[in-house]
Coordinates of C-alpha atoms in Angstrom, one line a residue:
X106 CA 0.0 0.0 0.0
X107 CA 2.9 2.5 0.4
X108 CA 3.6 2.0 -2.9
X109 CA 0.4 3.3 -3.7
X110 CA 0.8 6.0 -1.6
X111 CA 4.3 6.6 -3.0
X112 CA 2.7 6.9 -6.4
X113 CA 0.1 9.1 -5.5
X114 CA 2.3 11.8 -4.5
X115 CA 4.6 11.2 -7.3
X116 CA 1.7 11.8 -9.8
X117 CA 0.7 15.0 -7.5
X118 CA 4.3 16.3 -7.3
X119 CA 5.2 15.6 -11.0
X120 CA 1.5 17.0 -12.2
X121 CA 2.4 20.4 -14.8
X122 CA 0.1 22.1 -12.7
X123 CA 1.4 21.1 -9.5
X124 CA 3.0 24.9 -8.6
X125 CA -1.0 25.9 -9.0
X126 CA -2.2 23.0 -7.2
X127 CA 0.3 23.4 -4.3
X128 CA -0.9 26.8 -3.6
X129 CA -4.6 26.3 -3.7
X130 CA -4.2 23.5 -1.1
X131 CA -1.8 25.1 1.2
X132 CA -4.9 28.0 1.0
X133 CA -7.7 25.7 1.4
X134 CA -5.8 24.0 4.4
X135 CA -5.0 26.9 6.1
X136 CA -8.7 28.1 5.6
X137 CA -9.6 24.4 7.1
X138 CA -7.7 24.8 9.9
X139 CA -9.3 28.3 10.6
X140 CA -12.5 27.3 10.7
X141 CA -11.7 23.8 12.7
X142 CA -9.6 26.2 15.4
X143 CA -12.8 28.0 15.4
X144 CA -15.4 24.9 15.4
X145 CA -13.1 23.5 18.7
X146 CA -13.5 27.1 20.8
X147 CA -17.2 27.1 20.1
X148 CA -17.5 23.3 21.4
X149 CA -14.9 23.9 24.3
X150 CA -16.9 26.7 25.8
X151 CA -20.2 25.5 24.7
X152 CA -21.4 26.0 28.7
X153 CA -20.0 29.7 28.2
X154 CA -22.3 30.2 25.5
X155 CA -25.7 29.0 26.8
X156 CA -24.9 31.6 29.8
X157 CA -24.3 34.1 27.4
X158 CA -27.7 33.7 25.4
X159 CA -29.3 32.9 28.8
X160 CA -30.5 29.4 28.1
X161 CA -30.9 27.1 31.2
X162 CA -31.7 24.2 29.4
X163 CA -29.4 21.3 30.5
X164 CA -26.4 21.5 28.1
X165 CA -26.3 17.4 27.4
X166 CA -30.3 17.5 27.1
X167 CA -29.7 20.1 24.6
X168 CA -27.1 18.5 22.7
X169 CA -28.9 15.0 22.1
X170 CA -32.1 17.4 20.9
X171 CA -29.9 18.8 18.1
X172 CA -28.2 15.1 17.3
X173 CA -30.2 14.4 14.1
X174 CA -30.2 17.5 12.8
X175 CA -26.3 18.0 12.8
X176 CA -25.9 14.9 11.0
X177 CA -29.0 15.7 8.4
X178 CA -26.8 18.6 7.7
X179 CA -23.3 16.2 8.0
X180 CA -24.8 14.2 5.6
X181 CA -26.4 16.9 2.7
X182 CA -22.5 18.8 3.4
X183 CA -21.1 15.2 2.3
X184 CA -23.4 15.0 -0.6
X185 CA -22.5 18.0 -1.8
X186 CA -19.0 18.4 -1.0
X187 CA -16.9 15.9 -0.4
X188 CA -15.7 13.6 -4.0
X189 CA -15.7 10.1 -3.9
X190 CA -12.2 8.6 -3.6
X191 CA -10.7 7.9 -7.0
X192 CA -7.9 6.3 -8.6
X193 CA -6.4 6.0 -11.6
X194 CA -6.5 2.7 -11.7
X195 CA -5.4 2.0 -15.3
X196 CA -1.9 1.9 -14.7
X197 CA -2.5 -1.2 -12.0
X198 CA -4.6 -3.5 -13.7
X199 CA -1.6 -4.9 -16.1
X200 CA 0.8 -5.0 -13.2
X201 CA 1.0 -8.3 -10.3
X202 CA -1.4 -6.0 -7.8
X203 CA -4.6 -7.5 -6.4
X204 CA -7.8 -6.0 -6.7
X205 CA -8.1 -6.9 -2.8
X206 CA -5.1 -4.5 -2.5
X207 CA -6.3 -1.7 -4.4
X208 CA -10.3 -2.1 -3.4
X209 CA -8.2 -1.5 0.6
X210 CA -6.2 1.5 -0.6
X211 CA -9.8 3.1 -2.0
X212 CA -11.3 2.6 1.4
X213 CA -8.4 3.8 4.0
X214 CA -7.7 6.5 1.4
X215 CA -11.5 7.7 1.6
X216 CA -11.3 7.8 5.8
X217 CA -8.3 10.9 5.3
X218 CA -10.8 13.1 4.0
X219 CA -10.8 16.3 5.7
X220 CA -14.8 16.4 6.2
X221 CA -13.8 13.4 8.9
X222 CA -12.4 15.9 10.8
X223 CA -15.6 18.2 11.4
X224 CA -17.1 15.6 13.9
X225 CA -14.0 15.1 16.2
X226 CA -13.4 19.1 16.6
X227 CA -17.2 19.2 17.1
X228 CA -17.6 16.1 19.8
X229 CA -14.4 16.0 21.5
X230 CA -14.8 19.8 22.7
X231 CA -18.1 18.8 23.2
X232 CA -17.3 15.9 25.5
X233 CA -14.6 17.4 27.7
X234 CA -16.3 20.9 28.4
X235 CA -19.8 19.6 28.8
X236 CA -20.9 16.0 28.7
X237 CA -18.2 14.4 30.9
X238 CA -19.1 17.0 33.3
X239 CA -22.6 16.2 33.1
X240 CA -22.9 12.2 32.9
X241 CA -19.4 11.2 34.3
X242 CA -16.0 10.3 32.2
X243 CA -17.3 6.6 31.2
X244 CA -20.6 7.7 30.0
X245 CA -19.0 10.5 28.1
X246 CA -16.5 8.6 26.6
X247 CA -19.4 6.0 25.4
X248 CA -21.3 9.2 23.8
X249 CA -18.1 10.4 22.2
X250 CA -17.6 7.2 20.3
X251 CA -21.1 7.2 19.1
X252 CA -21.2 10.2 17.6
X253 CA -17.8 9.7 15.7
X254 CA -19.1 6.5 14.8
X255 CA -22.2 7.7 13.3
X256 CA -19.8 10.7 11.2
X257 CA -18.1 7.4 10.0
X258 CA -21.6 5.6 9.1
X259 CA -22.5 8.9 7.1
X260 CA -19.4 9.0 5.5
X261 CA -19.2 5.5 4.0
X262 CA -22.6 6.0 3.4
X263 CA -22.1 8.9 0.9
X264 CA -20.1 6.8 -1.1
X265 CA -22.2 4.6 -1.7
X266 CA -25.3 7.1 -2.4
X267 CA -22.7 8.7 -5.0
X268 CA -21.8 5.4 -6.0
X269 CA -25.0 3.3 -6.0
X270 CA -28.0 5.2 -5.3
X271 CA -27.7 8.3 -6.7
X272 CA -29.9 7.7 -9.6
X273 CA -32.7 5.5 -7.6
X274 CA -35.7 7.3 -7.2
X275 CA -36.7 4.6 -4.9
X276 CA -34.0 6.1 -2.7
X277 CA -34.4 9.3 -3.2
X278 CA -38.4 9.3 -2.9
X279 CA -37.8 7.3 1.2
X280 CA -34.9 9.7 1.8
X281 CA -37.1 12.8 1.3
X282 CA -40.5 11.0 2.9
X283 CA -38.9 10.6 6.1
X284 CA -37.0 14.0 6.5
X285 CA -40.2 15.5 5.6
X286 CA -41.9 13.0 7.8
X287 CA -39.9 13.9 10.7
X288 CA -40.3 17.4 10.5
X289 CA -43.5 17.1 10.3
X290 CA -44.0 15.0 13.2
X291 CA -41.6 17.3 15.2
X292 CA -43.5 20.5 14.2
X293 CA -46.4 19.2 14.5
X294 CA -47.3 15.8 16.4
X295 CA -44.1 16.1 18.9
X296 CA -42.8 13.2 17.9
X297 CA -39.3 12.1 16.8
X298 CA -39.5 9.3 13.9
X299 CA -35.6 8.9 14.0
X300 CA -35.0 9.7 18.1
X301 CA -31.4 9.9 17.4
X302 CA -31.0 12.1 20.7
X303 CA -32.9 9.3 22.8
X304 CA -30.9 7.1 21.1
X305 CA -27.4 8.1 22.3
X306 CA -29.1 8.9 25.8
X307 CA -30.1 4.7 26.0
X308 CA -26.4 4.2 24.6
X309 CA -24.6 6.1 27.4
X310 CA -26.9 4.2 29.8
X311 CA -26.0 0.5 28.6
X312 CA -22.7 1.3 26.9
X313 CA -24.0 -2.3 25.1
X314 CA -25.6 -0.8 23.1
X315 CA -22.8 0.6 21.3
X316 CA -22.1 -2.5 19.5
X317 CA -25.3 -1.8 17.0
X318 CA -23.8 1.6 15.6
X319 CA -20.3 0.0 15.4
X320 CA -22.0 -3.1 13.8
X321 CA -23.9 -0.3 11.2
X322 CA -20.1 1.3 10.8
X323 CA -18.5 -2.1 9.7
X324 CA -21.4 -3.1 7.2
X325 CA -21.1 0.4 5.2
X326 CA -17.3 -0.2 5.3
X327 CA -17.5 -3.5 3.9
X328 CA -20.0 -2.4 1.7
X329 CA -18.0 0.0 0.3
X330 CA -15.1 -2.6 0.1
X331 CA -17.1 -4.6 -2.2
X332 CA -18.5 -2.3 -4.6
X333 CA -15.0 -1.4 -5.3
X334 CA -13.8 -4.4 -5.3
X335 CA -16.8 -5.6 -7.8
X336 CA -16.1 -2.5 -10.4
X337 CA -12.7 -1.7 -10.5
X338 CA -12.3 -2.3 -14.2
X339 CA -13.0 0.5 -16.1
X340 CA -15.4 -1.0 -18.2
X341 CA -17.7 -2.1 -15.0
X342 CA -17.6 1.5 -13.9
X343 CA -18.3 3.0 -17.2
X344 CA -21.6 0.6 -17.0
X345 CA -22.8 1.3 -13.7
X346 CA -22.7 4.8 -13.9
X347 CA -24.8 4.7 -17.2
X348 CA -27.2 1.7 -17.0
X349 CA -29.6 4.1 -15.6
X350 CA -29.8 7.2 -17.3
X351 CA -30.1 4.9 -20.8
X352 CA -32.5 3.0 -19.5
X353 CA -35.0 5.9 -19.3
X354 CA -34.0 7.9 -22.1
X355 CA -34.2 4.3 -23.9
X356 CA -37.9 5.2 -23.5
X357 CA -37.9 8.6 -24.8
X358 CA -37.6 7.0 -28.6
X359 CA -40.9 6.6 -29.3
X360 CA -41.8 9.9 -28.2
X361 CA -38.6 11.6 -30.5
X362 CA -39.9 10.1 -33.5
X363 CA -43.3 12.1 -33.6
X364 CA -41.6 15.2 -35.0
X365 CA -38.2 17.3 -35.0
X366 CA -39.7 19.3 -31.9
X367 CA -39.9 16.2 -29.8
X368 CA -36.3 14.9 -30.7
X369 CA -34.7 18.2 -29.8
X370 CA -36.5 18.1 -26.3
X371 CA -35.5 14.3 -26.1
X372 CA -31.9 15.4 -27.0
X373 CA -31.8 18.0 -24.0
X374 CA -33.0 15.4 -21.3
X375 CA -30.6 13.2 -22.5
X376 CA -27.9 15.5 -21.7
X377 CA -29.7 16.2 -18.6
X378 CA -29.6 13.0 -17.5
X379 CA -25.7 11.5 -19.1
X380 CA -24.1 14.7 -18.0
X381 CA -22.6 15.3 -14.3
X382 CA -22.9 18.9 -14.4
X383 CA -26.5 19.4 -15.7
X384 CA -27.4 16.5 -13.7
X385 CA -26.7 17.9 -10.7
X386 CA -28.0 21.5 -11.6
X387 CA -31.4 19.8 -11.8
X388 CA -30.6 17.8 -8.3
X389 CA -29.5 21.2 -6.5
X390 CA -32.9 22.8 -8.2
X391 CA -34.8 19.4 -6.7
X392 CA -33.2 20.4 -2.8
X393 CA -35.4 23.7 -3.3
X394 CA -38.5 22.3 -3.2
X395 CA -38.3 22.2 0.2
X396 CA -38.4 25.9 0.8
X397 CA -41.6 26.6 1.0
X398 CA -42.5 24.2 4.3
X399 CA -39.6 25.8 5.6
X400 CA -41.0 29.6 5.0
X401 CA -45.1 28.4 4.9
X402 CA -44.1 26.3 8.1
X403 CA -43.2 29.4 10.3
X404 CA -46.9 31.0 10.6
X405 CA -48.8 33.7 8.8
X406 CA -47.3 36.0 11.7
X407 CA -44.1 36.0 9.9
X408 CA -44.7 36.6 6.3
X409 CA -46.8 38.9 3.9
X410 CA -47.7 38.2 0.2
X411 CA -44.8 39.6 -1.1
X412 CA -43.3 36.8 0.9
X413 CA -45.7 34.1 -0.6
X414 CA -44.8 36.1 -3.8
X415 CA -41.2 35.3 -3.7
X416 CA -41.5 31.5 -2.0
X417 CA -43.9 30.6 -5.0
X418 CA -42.2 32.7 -8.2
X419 CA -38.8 30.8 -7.0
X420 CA -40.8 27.4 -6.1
X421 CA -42.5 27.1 -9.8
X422 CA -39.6 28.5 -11.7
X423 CA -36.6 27.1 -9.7
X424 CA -35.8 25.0 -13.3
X425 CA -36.3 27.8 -15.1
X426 CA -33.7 29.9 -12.6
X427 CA -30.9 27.0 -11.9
X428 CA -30.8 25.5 -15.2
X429 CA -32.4 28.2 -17.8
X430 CA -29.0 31.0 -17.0
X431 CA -27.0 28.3 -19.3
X432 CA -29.8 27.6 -21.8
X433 CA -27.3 27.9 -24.9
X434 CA -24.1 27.2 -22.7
X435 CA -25.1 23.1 -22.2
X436 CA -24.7 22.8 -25.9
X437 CA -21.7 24.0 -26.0
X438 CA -20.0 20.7 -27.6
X439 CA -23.1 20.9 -30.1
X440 CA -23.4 24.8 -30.5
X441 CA -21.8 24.5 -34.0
X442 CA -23.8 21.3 -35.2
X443 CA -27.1 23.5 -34.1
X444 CA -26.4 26.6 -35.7
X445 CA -24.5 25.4 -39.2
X446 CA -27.7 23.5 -39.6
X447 CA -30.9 24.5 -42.3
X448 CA -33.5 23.6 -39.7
X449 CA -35.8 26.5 -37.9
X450 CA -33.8 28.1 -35.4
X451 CA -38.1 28.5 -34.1
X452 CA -38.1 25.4 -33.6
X453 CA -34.8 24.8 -31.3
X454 CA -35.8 28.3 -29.4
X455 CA -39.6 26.7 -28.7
X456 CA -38.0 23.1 -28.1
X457 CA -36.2 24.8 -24.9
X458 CA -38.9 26.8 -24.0
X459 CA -41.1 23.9 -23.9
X460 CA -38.8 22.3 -21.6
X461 CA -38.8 25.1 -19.1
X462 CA -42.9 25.0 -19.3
X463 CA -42.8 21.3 -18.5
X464 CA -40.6 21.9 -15.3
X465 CA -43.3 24.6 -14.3
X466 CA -45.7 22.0 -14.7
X467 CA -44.3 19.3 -12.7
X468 CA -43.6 21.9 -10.0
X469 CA -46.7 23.1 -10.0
X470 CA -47.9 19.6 -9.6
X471 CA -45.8 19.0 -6.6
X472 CA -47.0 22.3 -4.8
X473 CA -50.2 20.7 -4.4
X474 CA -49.6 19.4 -0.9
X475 CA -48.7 23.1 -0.1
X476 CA -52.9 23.6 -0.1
X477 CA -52.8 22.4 3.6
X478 CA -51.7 26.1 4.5
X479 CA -54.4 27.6 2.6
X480 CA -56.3 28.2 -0.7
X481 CA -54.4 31.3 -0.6
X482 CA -51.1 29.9 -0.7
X483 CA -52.7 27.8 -3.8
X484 CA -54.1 31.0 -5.7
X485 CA -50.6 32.9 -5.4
X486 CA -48.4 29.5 -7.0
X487 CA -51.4 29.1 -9.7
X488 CA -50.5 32.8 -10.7
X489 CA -46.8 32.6 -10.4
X490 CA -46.4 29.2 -12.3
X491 CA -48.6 31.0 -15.2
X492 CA -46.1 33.9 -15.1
X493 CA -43.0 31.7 -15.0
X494 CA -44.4 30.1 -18.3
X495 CA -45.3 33.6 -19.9
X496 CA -42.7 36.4 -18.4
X497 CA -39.8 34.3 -16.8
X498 CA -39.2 31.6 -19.0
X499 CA -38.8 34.0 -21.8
X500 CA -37.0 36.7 -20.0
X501 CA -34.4 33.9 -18.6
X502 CA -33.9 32.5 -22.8
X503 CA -33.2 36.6 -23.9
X504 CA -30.9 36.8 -20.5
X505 CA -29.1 33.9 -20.8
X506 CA -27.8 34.9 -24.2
X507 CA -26.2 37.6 -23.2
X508 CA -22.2 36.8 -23.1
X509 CA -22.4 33.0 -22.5
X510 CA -19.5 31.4 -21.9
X511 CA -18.9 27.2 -22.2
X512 CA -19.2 25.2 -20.1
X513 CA -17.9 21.3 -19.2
X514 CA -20.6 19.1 -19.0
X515 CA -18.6 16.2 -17.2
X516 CA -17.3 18.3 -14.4
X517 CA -19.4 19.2 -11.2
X518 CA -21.7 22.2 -10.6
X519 CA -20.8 22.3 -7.2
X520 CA -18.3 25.0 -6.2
X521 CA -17.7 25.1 -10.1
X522 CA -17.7 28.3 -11.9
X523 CA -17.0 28.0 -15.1
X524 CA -19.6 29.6 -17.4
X525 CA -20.6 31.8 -14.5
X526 CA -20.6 36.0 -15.7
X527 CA -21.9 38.8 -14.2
X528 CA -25.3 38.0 -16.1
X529 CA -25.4 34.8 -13.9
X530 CA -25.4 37.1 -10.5
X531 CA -28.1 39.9 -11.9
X532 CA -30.3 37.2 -14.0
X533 CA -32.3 36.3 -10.8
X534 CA -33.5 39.7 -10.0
X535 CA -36.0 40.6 -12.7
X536 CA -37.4 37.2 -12.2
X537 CA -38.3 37.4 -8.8
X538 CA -38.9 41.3 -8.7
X539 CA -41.0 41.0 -11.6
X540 CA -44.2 39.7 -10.2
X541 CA -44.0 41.9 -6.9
X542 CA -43.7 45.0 -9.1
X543 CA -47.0 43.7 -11.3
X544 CA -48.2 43.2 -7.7
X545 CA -47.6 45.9 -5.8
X546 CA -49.6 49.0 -7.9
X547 CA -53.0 46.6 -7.6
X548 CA -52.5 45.3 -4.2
X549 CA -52.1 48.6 -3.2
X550 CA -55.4 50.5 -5.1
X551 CA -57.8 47.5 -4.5
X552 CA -56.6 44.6 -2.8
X553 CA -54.0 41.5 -2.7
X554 CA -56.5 38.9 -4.6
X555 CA -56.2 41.7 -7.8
X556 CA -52.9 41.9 -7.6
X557 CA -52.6 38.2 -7.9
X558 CA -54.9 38.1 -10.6
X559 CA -52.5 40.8 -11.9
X560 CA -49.8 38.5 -12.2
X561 CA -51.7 35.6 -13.5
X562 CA -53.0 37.5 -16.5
X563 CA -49.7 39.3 -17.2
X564 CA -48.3 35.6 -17.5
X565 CA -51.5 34.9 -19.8
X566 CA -50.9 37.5 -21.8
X567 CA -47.0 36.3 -22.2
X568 CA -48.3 32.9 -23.5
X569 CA -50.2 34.5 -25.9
X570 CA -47.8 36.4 -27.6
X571 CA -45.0 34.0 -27.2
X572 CA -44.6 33.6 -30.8
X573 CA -43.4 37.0 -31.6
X574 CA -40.6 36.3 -28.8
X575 CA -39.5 32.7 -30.7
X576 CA -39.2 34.9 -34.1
X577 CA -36.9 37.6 -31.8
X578 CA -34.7 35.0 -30.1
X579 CA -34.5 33.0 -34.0
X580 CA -33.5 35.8 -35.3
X581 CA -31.0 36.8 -32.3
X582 CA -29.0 33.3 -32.7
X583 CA -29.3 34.1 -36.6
X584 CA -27.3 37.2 -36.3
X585 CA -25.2 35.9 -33.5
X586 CA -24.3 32.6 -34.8
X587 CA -20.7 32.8 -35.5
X588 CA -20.2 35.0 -32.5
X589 CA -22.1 32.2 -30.5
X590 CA -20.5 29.3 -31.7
X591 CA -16.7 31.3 -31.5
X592 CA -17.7 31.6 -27.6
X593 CA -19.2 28.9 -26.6
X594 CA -16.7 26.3 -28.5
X595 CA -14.5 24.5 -26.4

């Protein structure tokens, strides 16, 4: 394994880029280390704090309320931060090393990541300054390891959600329910469906217990094990990552070969789905959703319409927002092919124009369960969705022309940006403003149902003269074309 090792830093230290490289770790380290000086004071005078905000609430009582939370938020920081380890494993697979041996390297390599640092300068300050003092040295110590072993659990568990489940909807569709399901119940019902806090509570009290976390930590690490073990060729790899996405656009055929229109909207779920960077544009958009019952959930006491306004305008049209800014940018491999060619340019602008509608639609479906905090509530996203079809989905297809720049479709969205211009900062102004300034003049001479209905016709009267816009954007990418494909070419 130390040759391994060896050859990792060789391949680091020999990189052409390794001067660049070298600084922007020694930065991001130094940064890591500022804010994990700053995560151990916090923790270490944890007792110092509750005094200071005046909360007599027993500090351990407090601690195990907030359990599930921190790792909720552990977990979605994982997701969206840390990379999976890799390898370049070509080099090996011709040479007397065992799969066995390189499968091991993958998982003790993965356990060095920085993020498994965040729960030991959380817990151990934790421990010393307030548990131990609270439940005794043995009891702490049998608290200490359970939280460091759950860190571990979520850890080998985001490899394998990156590596196994990341396209089930099965997965996805129970991860969700029981979040929601427990925040629900906690709002709501007072009732914990994950306890985690009385969990580690019963744990400290029959140290025992500890065996069934540790039991959890060395399944996900030999599950891990495996599935590296099991595709480590390339080829196996390439397959799993892949099966799935062809498997539904497999069905998309049918519908592609009822007209160009449909084969152009085919093409661009397609690179939806194959491509890492769209693909996880959409997934960021999907997090959103949840925005509302966080916002709706804090009573009418705290929010106005303007506040319903914004929730809804950003809950219909967050497609429209996250993935519309690079409309022309995710063709950037095809931008030439598109433009060179004789067919409509109409027809490619209203192909991507009926994409964003569709994503208002299925939003719009999914804010049906948002009716349990009033017809209201319903009324104001029936008026934004019809103005993120009419107003915003246009506006965002003008906007997003304006200096595009290319963009990778195999690298990550996260922390990523390439592609991102000044446009990208400004472009989700007029798209929330927008319906507050229709709303605000009617609202204010006859009342806030008009000035809903205000922004539901304006986006009416958008649909209806959306075919002027398709023959101004045509004509735009007309003019344009070289200039496009000159910037957007790779």
């Amino acid at each position: 394994m130390k040759w391994i090792l060896k050859h990792q830093w060789l391949n680091f230290r020999r990189s052409p880029a390794f001067e660049k490289d070298l600084g922007i770790k020694i930065f991001l380290i130094l940064l890591g280390l500022f804010l994990l000086m700053n995560l151990i004071f916090v923790s270490s005078n944890f007792n110092e704090l509750l005094d200071g905000f005046g909360i007599d609430t027993e500090p351990t009582i407090l601690i195990n309320q907030f359990l599930l939370y921190y790792f909720i938020s552990e977990l979605g920081l994982r997701y969206l931060m840390q990379n999976v380890p890799a390898l370049d494993i070509e080099p090996y697979l011709h040479l007397p090393i065992s799969k066995n041996l390189v499968s091991k390297f993958l998982v003790f390599r993965s356990i060095l990541s920085p993020y498994n640092l965040l729960a030991p300068s959380i817990f151990i300050g934790l421990t010393v300054s307030t548990v131990i003092p609270s439940i005794g040295l043995s009891k702490g110590l049998v608290w200490l390891l359970f939280t460091l072993s759950t860190s571990l659990i979520l850890h080998f568990f985001n490899i394998l959600i990156k590596k196994k489940l990341e396209n089930s909807n099965l997965f996805w569709t129970v991860l969700l329910s029981l979040i929601a399901i427990n925040y629900i119940e906690n709002n709501y019902l007072n009732f914990d469906l994950i306890p985690l806090g009385q969990w580690a509570s019963a744990i400290t009290n029959n140290p025992i217990l500890l065996i069934a976390p540790i039991l959890i930590l060395l399944f996900v690490i030999y599950t891990s094990y495996k599935f590296f073990l099991e595709n480590l060729y390339l080829e196996d790899l390439f397959d799993a990552k892949m099966m799935s996405g062809e498997k539904f656009t497999g069905k998309l055929r049918n519908w592609e070969s009822k007209g160009l229109l449909n084969t152009l909207i085919g093409q661009e779920l397609k690179l939806i789905l194959r491509h890492k960077r769209s693909r996880s544009s959409v997934m960021m958009a999907g997090i959103f959703l949840f925005y509302p019952l966080l916002i709706f959930s804090m009573g009418k006491e705290t929010q106005s319409e303007f506040m319903a306004i914004f929730v809804s305008i950003f809950f219909t049209g967050i497609f429209i927002i996250q993935y519309g800014q690079f409309l022309w940018s995710w063709n950037t491999n095809q931008m030439d092919f598109f433009l060179t060619q004789i067919n409509p340019y109409k027809l490619w602008v209203e192909s991507r124009y009926r994409l964003l509608v569709y994503s208002v639609i299925i939003t719009s479906i999914l804010s049906l369960p948002y009716f349990y905090y009033g017809y209201e509530v319903m009324l104001i996203m029936a008026a934004t969705a019809l103005y993120n079809v009419g107003i915003n989905s246009m506006l965002i297809m003008r906007m997003s022309l304006w200096g595009p720049k290319p963009i990778e479709l195999d690298k990550s969205s996260m922390m990523n940006y390439q592609g991102v211009g000044a446009a990208q900062f400004v472009v989700g102004i007029p798209l929330i403003l927008g319906p507050m300034i229709v709303y605000a003049p009617f609202s204010y001479i006859w009342n806030g149902q008009i000035g809903v209905l205000a922004i539901a016709v304006t986006g009416l009267i958008g649909i209806v003269l959306r075919k002027p816009f398709f023959n101004a954007i045509a004509n735009k990418l007309k003019k344009d074309k070289y200039k496009l494909i000159h910037d957007l070419t790779i």
